[in-house]
mmCIF file of N, CA and C in Angstrom:
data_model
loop_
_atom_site.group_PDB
_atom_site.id
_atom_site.type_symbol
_atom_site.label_atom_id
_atom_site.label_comp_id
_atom_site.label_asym_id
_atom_site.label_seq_id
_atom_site.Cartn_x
_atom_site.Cartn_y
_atom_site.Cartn_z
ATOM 1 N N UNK A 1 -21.062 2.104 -46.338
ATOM 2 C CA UNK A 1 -21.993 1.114 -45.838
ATOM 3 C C UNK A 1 -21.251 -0.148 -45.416
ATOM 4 N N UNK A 2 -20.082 -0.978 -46.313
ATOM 5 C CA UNK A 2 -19.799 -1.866 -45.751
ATOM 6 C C UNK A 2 -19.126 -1.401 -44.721
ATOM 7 N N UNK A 3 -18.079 -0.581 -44.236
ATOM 8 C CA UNK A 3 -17.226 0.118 -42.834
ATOM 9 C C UNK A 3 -18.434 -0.245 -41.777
ATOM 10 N N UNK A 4 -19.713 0.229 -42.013
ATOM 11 C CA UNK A 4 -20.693 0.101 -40.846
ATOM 12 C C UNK A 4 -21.023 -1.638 -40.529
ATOM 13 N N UNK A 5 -21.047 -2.272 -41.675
ATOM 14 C CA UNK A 5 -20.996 -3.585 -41.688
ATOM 15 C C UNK A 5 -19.621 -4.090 -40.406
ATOM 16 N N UNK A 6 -18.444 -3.687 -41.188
ATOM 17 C CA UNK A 6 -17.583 -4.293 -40.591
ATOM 18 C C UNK A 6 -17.065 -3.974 -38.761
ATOM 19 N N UNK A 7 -17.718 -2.768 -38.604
ATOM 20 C CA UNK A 7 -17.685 -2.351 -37.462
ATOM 21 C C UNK A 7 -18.295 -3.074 -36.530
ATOM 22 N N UNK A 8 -19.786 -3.036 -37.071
ATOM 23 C CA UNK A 8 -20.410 -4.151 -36.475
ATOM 24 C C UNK A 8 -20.811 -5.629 -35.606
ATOM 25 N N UNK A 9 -19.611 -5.776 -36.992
ATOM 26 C CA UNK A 9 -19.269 -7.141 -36.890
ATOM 27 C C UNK A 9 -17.770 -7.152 -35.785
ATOM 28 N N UNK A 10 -16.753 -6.034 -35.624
ATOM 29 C CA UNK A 10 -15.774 -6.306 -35.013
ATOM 30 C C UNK A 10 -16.642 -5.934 -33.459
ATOM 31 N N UNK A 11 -17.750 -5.061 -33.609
ATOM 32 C CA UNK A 11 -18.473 -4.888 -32.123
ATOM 33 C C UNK A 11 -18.582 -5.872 -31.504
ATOM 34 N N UNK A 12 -19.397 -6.906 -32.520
ATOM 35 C CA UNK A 12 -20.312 -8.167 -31.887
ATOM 36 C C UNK A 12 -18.904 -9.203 -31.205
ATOM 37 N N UNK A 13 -17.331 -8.889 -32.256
ATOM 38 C CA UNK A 13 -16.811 -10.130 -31.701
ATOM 39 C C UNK A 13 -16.175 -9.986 -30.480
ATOM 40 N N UNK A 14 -15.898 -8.361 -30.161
ATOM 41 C CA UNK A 14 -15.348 -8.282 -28.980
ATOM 42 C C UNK A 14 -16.377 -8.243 -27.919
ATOM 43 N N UNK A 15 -17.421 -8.116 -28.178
ATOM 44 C CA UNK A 15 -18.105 -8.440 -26.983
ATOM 45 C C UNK A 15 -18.716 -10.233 -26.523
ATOM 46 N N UNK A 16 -18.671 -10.777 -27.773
ATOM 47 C CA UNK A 16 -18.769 -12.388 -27.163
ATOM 48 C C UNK A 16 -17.586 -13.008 -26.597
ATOM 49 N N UNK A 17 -16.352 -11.732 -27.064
ATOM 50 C CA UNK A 17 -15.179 -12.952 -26.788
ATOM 51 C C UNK A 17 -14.926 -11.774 -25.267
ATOM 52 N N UNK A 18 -15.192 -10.695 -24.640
ATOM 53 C CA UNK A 18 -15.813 -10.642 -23.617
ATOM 54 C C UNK A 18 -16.561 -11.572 -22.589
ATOM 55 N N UNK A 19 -17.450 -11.718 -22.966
ATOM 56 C CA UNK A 19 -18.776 -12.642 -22.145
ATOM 57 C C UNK A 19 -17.818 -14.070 -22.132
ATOM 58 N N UNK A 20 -17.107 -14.357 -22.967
ATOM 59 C CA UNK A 20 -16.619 -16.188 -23.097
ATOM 60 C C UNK A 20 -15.697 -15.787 -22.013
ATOM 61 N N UNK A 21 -14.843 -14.963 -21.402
ATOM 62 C CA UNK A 21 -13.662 -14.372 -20.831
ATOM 63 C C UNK A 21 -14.232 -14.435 -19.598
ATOM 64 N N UNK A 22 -15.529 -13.662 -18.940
ATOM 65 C CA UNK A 22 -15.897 -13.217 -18.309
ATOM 66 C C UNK A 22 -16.696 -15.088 -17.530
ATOM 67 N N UNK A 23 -17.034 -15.529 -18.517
ATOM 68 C CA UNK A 23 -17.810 -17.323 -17.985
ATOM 69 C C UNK A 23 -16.847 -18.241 -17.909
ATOM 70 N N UNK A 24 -15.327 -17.548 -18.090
ATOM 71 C CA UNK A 24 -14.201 -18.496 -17.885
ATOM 72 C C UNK A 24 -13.452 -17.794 -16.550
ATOM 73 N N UNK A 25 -13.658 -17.215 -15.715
ATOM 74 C CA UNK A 25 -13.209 -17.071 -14.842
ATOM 75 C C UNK A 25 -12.650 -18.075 -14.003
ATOM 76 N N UNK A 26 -11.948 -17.501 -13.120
ATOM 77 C CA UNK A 26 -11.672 -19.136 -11.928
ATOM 78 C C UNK A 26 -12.777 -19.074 -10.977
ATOM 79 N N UNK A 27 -13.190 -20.483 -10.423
ATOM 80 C CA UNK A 27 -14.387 -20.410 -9.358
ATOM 81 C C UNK A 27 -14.474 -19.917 -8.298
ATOM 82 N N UNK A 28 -15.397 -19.271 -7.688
ATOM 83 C CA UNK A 28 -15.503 -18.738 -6.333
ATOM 84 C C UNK A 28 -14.919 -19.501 -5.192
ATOM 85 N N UNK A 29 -13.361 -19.090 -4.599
ATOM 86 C CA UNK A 29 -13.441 -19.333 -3.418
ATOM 87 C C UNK A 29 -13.260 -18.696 -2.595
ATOM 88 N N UNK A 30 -14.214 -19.057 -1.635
ATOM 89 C CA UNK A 30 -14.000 -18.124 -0.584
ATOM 90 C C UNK A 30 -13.511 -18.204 0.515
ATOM 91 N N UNK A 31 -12.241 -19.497 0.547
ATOM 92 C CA UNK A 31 -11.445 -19.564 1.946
ATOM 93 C C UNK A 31 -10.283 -18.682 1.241
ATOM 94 N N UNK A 32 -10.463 -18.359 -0.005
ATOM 95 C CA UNK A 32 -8.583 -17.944 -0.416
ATOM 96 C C UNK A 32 -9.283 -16.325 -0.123
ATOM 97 N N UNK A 33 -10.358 -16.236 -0.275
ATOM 98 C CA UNK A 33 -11.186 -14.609 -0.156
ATOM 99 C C UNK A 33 -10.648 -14.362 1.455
ATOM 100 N N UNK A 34 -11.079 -15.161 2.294
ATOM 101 C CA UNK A 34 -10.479 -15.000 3.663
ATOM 102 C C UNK A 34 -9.188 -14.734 3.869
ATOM 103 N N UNK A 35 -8.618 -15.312 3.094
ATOM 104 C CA UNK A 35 -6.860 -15.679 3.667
ATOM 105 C C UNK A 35 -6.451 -14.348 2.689
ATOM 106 N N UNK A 36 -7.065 -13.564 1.741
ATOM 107 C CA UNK A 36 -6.282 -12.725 1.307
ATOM 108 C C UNK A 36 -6.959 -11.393 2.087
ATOM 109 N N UNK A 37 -7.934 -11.124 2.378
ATOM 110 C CA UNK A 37 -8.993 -10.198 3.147
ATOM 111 C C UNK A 37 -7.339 -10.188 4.911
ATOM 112 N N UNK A 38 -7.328 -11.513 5.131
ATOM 113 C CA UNK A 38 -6.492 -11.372 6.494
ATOM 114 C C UNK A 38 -5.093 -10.810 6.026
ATOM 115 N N UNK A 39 -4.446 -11.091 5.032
ATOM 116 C CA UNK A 39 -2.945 -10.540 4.338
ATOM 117 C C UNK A 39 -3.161 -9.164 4.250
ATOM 118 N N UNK A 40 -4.180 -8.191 3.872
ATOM 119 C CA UNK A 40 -4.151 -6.924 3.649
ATOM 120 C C UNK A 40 -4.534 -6.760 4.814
ATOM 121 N N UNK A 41 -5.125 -7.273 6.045
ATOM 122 C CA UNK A 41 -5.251 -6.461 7.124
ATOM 123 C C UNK A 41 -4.376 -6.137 7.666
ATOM 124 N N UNK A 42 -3.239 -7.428 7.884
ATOM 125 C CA UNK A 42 -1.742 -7.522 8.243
ATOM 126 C C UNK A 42 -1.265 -6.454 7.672
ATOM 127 N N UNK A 43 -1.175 -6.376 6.639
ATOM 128 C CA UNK A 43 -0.500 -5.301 5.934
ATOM 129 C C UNK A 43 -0.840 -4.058 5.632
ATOM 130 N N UNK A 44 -2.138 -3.221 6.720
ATOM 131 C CA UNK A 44 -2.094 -2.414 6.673
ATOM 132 C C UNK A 44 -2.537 -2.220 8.390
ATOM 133 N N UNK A 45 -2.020 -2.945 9.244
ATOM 134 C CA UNK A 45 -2.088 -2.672 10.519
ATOM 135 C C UNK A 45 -3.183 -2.803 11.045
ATOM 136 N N UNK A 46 -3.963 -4.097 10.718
ATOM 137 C CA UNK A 46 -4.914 -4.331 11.259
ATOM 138 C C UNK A 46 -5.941 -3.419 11.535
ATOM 139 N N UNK A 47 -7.713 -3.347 12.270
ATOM 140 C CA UNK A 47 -8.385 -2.978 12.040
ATOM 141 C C UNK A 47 -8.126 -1.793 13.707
ATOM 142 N N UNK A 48 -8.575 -0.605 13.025
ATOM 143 C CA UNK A 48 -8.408 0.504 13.693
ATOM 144 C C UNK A 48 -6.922 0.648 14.728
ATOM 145 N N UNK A 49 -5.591 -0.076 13.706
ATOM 146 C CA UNK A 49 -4.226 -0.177 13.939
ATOM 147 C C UNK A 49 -4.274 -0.884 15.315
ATOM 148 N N UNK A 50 -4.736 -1.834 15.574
ATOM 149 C CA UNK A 50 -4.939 -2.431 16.747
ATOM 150 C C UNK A 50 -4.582 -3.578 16.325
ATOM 151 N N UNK A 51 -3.701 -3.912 14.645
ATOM 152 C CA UNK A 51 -3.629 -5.615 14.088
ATOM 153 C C UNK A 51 -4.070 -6.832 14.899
ATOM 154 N N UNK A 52 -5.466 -6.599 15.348
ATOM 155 C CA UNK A 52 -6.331 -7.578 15.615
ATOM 156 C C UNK A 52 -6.805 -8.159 14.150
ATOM 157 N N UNK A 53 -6.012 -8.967 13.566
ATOM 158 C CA UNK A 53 -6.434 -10.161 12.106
ATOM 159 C C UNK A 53 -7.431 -11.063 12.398
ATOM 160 N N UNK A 54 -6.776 -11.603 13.585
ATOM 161 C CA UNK A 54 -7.156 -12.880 13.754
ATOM 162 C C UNK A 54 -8.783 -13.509 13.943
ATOM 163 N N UNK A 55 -9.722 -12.411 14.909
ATOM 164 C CA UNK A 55 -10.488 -12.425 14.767
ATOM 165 C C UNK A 55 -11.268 -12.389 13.810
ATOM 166 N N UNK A 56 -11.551 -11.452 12.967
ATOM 167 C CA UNK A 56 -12.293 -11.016 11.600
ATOM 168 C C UNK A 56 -11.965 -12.610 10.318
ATOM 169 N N UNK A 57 -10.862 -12.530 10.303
ATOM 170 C CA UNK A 57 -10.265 -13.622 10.255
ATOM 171 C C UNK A 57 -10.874 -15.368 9.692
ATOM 172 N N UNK A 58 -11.407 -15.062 11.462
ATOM 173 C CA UNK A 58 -11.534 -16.659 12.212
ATOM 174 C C UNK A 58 -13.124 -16.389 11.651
ATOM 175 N N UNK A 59 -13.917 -15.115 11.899
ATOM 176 C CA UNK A 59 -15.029 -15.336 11.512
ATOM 177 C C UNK A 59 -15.606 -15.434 9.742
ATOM 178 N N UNK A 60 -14.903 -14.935 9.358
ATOM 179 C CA UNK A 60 -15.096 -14.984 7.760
ATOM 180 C C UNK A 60 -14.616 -16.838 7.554
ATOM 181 N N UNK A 61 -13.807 -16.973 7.936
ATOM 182 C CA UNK A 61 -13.786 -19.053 7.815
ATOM 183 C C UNK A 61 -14.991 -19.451 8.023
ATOM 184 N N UNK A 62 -15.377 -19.163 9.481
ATOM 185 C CA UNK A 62 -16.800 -20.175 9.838
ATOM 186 C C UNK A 62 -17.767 -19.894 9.066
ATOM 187 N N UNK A 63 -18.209 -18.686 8.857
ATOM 188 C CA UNK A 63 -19.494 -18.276 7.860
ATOM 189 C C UNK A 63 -19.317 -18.721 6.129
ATOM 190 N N UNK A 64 -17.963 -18.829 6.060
ATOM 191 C CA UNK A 64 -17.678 -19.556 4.584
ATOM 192 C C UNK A 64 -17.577 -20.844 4.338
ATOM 193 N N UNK A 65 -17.578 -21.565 6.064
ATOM 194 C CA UNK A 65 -17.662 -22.953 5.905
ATOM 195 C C UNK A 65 -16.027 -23.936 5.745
ATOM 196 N N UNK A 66 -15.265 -22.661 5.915
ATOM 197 C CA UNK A 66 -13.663 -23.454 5.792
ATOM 198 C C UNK A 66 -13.290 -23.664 7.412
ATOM 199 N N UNK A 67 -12.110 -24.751 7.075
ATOM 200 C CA UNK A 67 -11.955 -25.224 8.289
ATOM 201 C C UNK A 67 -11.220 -24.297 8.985
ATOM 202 N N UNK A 68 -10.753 -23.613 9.823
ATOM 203 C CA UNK A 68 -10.309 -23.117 10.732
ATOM 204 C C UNK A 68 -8.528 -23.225 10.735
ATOM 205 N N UNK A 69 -7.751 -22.323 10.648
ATOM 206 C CA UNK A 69 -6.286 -22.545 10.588
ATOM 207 C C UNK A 69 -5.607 -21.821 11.980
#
């Protein structure tokens, strides 16, 4: 009975110290989401091997509201 106790109790702590892990993340950004979305296109030969980046690119900035590079 206590084993079920203590199990319990090691359940509950890995899952709050989960959730505390999970609400400590770093904040959403989404110009570095762009700029890394354009690095793997580069690096895998652009879209339908035509490494056209730039476009897809340019539009994921404006709709995210970053300035334009």
């Amino acid at each position: 009975m206590k084993f079920r106790h203590t199990l319990l109790a090691a359940l509950a702590a890995f899952a709050f110290s989960a959730s505390a892990i999970a609400v400590a993340a770093p904040p959403f950004n989404p110009c570095q989401q762009c700029r890394d979305a354009y690095q793997r296109c580069m690096n895998n030969g652009g879209l339908d091997g035509t490494r056209d980046c730039e476009t897809p690119f340019s539009q994921c900035l404006l709709s995210a509201g970053c300035p334009l590079e």
